[in-house]
Coordinates of C-alpha atoms and ligand atoms in Angstrom, one line a residue:
M1 CA 95.3 121.2 122.5
K2 CA 98.0 123.2 120.9
I3 CA 99.4 123.3 117.3
T4 CA 102.9 124.7 116.4
Y5 CA 103.9 125.3 112.9
Y6 CA 107.6 124.6 112.3
G7 CA 107.7 124.6 108.5
T8 CA 105.2 126.6 106.4
A9 CA 106.6 126.5 102.8
A10 CA 105.8 124.5 99.8
G11 CA 108.3 121.9 98.4
E12 CA 110.9 124.4 97.2
A13 CA 111.1 126.3 100.5
W14 CA 111.0 130.1 100.5
P15 CA 113.4 131.4 99.5
G16 CA 113.7 128.4 97.2
V17 CA 116.7 126.2 97.6
F18 CA 117.8 126.9 94.1
C19 CA 115.7 130.1 93.3
D20 CA 116.6 133.7 93.2
C21 CA 113.4 135.1 91.6
E22 CA 112.1 138.4 92.8
L23 CA 109.9 136.9 95.6
C24 CA 112.8 134.8 96.9
R25 CA 115.1 137.8 96.8
Q26 CA 112.6 139.8 98.8
A27 CA 112.2 137.0 101.3
R28 CA 116.0 136.9 101.7
K29 CA 116.2 140.6 102.2
L30 CA 113.2 141.0 104.5
G31 CA 113.8 137.8 106.6
G32 CA 111.5 137.2 109.6
K33 CA 108.2 135.6 108.8
N34 CA 109.1 135.7 105.1
I35 CA 111.6 132.8 105.6
R36 CA 109.7 129.6 105.3
T37 CA 111.1 126.1 105.7
R38 CA 109.6 122.8 104.6
S39 CA 106.4 121.4 106.0
Q40 CA 106.1 120.3 109.6
A41 CA 103.7 120.8 112.6
L42 CA 103.4 119.5 116.1
I43 CA 100.3 118.9 118.1
N44 CA 100.8 119.5 121.8
D45 CA 104.4 118.1 122.4
D46 CA 104.0 114.5 121.3
L47 CA 102.3 114.2 117.9
L48 CA 104.3 115.3 114.9
L49 CA 103.0 115.9 111.4
D50 CA 105.6 115.0 108.7
L51 CA 109.4 114.8 108.9
P52 CA 110.8 117.1 106.3
P53 CA 114.5 117.8 105.4
D54 CA 114.3 120.8 107.7
N55 CA 113.4 118.6 110.7
Y56 CA 116.8 119.1 112.3
L57 CA 116.9 122.8 111.6
H58 CA 113.6 123.0 113.5
T59 CA 115.2 121.4 116.5
L60 CA 118.1 123.9 116.4
Y61 CA 116.4 127.2 115.7
Y62 CA 112.6 126.8 116.6
G63 CA 112.7 124.7 119.8
L64 CA 111.2 121.5 118.4
K65 CA 111.9 118.7 120.9
L66 CA 111.9 115.4 119.1
D67 CA 112.4 113.2 122.2
S68 CA 108.9 114.1 123.3
V69 CA 107.3 112.9 120.1
R70 CA 105.5 109.6 120.5
T71 CA 103.4 109.6 117.3
L72 CA 104.4 110.6 113.8
L73 CA 102.0 111.0 111.0
F74 CA 103.2 111.2 107.4
T75 CA 100.8 112.8 104.9
H76 CA 102.6 111.5 101.8
S77 CA 106.0 110.7 100.4
H78 CA 106.9 114.0 98.7
S79 CA 110.3 115.2 99.7
D80 CA 109.1 118.3 101.6
H81 CA 107.1 116.1 103.9
C82 CA 109.1 112.9 104.1
Y83 CA 112.8 112.8 104.8
P84 CA 112.9 109.4 106.6
Q85 CA 116.6 109.2 107.0
D86 CA 116.3 110.9 110.3
L87 CA 114.2 108.1 111.7
E88 CA 117.4 106.0 111.8
L89 CA 118.8 108.3 114.4
L90 CA 116.2 107.2 116.9
R91 CA 118.1 104.0 117.7
E92 CA 121.2 103.2 119.7
P93 CA 123.9 104.3 119.4
F94 CA 122.6 107.5 117.8
S95 CA 120.0 108.4 120.5
H96 CA 120.6 107.4 124.2
T97 CA 117.6 109.1 125.6
Y98 CA 114.6 108.4 123.3
P99 CA 112.2 106.3 125.5
G100 CA 110.3 103.4 124.0
E101 CA 109.1 103.2 120.4
M102 CA 107.7 105.9 118.1
Q103 CA 104.5 105.0 116.4
V104 CA 104.8 106.0 112.8
Y105 CA 101.8 106.2 110.4
G106 CA 101.6 106.7 106.7
N107 CA 100.6 105.2 103.3
D108 CA 102.4 102.4 101.4
A109 CA 104.7 104.8 99.4
V110 CA 105.9 106.3 102.7
E111 CA 106.4 102.8 104.2
R112 CA 108.7 101.9 101.3
K113 CA 110.7 105.1 101.6
V114 CA 111.0 104.8 105.4
L115 CA 112.1 101.1 105.3
A116 CA 114.6 101.8 102.5
A117 CA 116.1 104.8 104.3
C118 CA 116.6 103.1 107.6
R119 CA 119.2 100.5 106.5
S120 CA 122.3 102.5 106.0
L121 CA 124.0 103.2 109.4
G122 CA 123.9 99.9 111.3
G123 CA 123.4 100.1 115.0
E124 CA 120.8 98.4 117.1
R125 CA 117.1 97.5 116.5
E126 CA 114.8 100.2 115.1
R127 CA 112.9 102.3 117.8
F128 CA 109.8 102.8 115.7
S129 CA 106.9 100.8 114.5
F130 CA 105.4 101.6 111.1
H131 CA 101.6 101.3 110.7
R132 CA 100.1 101.6 107.2
V133 CA 96.9 103.7 107.2
M134 CA 94.3 103.8 104.5
P135 CA 91.9 106.7 103.6
N136 CA 89.0 106.8 106.1
G137 CA 90.9 104.5 108.5
T138 CA 90.9 105.5 112.2
V139 CA 93.7 104.7 114.7
R140 CA 94.3 105.4 118.4
S141 CA 97.7 106.6 119.4
G142 CA 98.5 108.0 122.8
A143 CA 95.7 110.4 123.8
Y144 CA 94.6 110.9 120.2
T145 CA 92.0 109.5 117.8
I146 CA 93.4 109.9 114.3
T147 CA 91.5 109.6 111.1
A148 CA 93.1 109.6 107.7
L149 CA 91.2 111.4 104.8
R150 CA 91.9 110.9 101.1
A151 CA 93.7 114.0 99.7
A152 CA 93.3 115.3 96.2
H153 CA 97.0 115.4 95.5
A154 CA 99.6 113.3 93.6
K155 CA 97.9 110.6 91.6
D156 CA 100.6 107.9 92.0
E157 CA 100.1 107.4 95.7
S158 CA 97.3 107.5 98.2
C159 CA 98.0 110.9 99.8
L160 CA 96.4 111.5 103.2
F161 CA 95.4 114.4 105.4
Y162 CA 94.4 114.0 109.0
H163 CA 91.6 114.6 111.6
I164 CA 93.2 114.5 115.0
A165 CA 90.8 114.4 118.1
Q166 CA 91.7 114.6 121.8
E167 CA 88.7 114.6 124.1
N168 CA 86.2 117.1 122.6
K169 CA 88.8 119.1 120.7
S170 CA 89.8 118.4 117.1
V171 CA 92.2 119.6 114.4
L172 CA 91.9 119.1 110.7
Y173 CA 95.3 119.3 109.1
A174 CA 94.7 119.4 105.4
H175 CA 98.1 119.4 103.6
D176 CA 98.7 118.8 100.7
T177 CA 95.3 118.6 99.1
G178 CA 93.0 120.3 96.7
A179 CA 89.3 121.0 97.4
F180 CA 87.5 118.5 99.8
S181 CA 85.5 115.7 98.1
D182 CA 82.0 114.5 99.1
E183 CA 83.8 111.5 100.6
N184 CA 85.8 113.9 102.8
F185 CA 82.8 115.7 104.0
G186 CA 80.9 112.4 104.7
T187 CA 83.9 111.1 106.8
L188 CA 84.2 114.4 108.7
A189 CA 80.5 114.3 109.6
K190 CA 81.1 111.1 111.5
L191 CA 84.1 112.6 113.5
T192 CA 84.4 115.0 116.4
H193 CA 83.0 118.3 115.3
P194 CA 82.6 121.3 115.2
L195 CA 86.3 121.4 114.5
S196 CA 88.4 123.4 116.8
L197 CA 91.0 124.3 114.2
V198 CA 91.3 123.8 110.5
S199 CA 94.6 124.1 108.7
L200 CA 94.0 124.6 104.9
D201 CA 96.4 124.2 102.0
C202 CA 97.2 127.5 100.4
T203 CA 100.1 126.7 98.1
L204 CA 98.9 128.9 95.3
Q205 CA 97.9 131.9 97.4
S206 CA 96.6 134.5 94.8
H207 CA 95.9 131.8 92.2
R208 CA 93.3 129.2 92.2
D209 CA 93.8 125.4 91.9
G210 CA 91.6 123.1 93.9
K211 CA 92.6 119.9 92.2
N212 CA 96.1 119.3 93.6
H213 CA 96.6 122.2 96.0
M214 CA 94.6 125.2 96.9
G215 CA 94.8 129.0 96.6
L216 CA 93.3 131.4 99.1
A217 CA 89.9 131.5 97.2
D218 CA 89.8 127.7 97.2
A219 CA 90.6 127.6 100.9
A220 CA 87.9 130.2 101.6
E221 CA 85.4 128.0 99.8
Q222 CA 86.3 125.1 102.0
K223 CA 85.8 127.2 105.1
D224 CA 82.3 128.3 103.9
L225 CA 81.4 124.6 103.1
L226 CA 82.6 123.4 106.6
L227 CA 80.6 126.2 108.2
R228 CA 77.5 125.5 106.1
K229 CA 77.6 121.8 106.8
G230 CA 77.9 122.4 110.6
L231 CA 81.3 120.8 110.7
A232 CA 82.9 124.2 111.9
N233 CA 81.3 127.1 113.7
E234 CA 82.1 130.7 114.7
K235 CA 84.6 129.4 117.3
T236 CA 86.7 127.4 114.8
V237 CA 90.1 128.8 114.1
F238 CA 91.0 128.7 110.4
V239 CA 94.6 128.8 109.3
V240 CA 96.1 128.8 105.8
N241 CA 99.5 127.3 105.4
H242 CA 102.0 125.7 102.9
F243 CA 103.0 128.7 100.8
S244 CA 104.9 128.7 97.5
H245 CA 106.9 131.5 95.9
N246 CA 104.7 130.8 92.9
G247 CA 101.7 132.2 94.9
G248 CA 102.9 135.7 94.7
W249 CA 102.4 137.0 98.3
L250 CA 105.0 137.6 101.0
H251 CA 103.9 137.3 104.6
E252 CA 102.4 140.7 105.1
E253 CA 100.3 140.3 101.9
I254 CA 99.1 136.7 102.6
S255 CA 98.3 137.8 106.2
A256 CA 96.1 140.6 105.1
A257 CA 94.4 138.6 102.4
A258 CA 93.7 135.7 104.8
A259 CA 92.4 138.1 107.5
S260 CA 89.9 139.5 105.0
C261 CA 88.5 135.9 104.7
G262 CA 88.5 135.3 108.5
M263 CA 91.7 133.2 108.5
L264 CA 95.2 133.4 109.9
A265 CA 98.3 132.9 107.7
S266 CA 100.9 130.6 109.3
Y267 CA 104.5 131.4 109.7
D268 CA 107.4 129.3 110.9
G269 CA 107.3 129.1 114.8
M270 CA 103.6 130.1 115.0
S271 CA 101.7 128.4 117.9
I272 CA 98.0 128.4 118.6
T273 CA 96.2 127.0 121.6
I274 CA 92.6 125.9 121.1
Ligands
ZN1 ZN1 104.1 119.9 100.2
ZN2 ZN1 111.7 132.0 93.9
ZN3 ZN1 103.0 117.1 98.0

C-alpha cells in the first residue's frame, strides 16, 4: 500500500492565497517543501482523498494521474477539500478516456455541493456515482474496505475521516479533525489494526487545539493513545499533515519537531510505501 501527499496545507494554502505575512514571505523566498497546496492524497494509484482547488495543479506539476482513480473519498465540504466542479470534466465530451464510473463518497453537505456543481457545462451523462456515508459506516470499493469516522471539526456538517484497509494493511487518514473521541477509538478497535500508517492533523503546529484541529502536541497525544490501546505498534508510520501559516513553523522546523515525537512531517509530493 502506498500513500502520496499532493497537498499538505490548511485552507489558505501556504503561502496564503491572499497573505504576505512573514511566514508566507519566507515560504515564497525559500520555495521547495515550504510551498504547500491544498489538501489531497492518493492511496496506491486508484483511491483519492479529497478534490481541492489545486487538484489540476497536482496533475500538472506533481504527476497525479486522475484517470487511474476509481474511488474518491471526501472528508467534508470545506473549500480546501471539496472543489467538485472538476467532477464535471469526467464525462464526455470533456474526457474521452476515463473508463467506467468513479465511485464518490461523502456526507450530505458534500453531496449537495457536488450535485449543484455538476450542472453547468452540459455534455453527456455523469460518469460518477455519489454514495452518502455516515460516521461509523463501512463500504467496499475496489480492493478497499473503507470506514468513515466522525471528525471533531465544523459543527454544521458531519465531517468524516477515514480508515482504509487493503488485505492486512491499513491507513488512518485523520484530516480535518481535533482529538479522537471514545467513539473513534471504539470504532478503530473493530477495524484492521495495528494500523500501518496514521496521518494526523497538525494545522496548528506549535499551538494546541484538539477541538477542531490539532497542533503537534495534540497529534503526539493521539499517537500515544493509539499505541497504548494496541491500535498502533512500533512498526506504525506516523505522519503529521495539513499545516497552516498560523502554526509558526516552516518545513525544516516542523520536520525537526515532528521527528522528536517519532513522526514524519508531510510535504507536497511525499510518497510512503507501507
Ligand atoms: Zn482543511
Ligand atoms: Zn501568511
Ligand atoms: Zn475543514
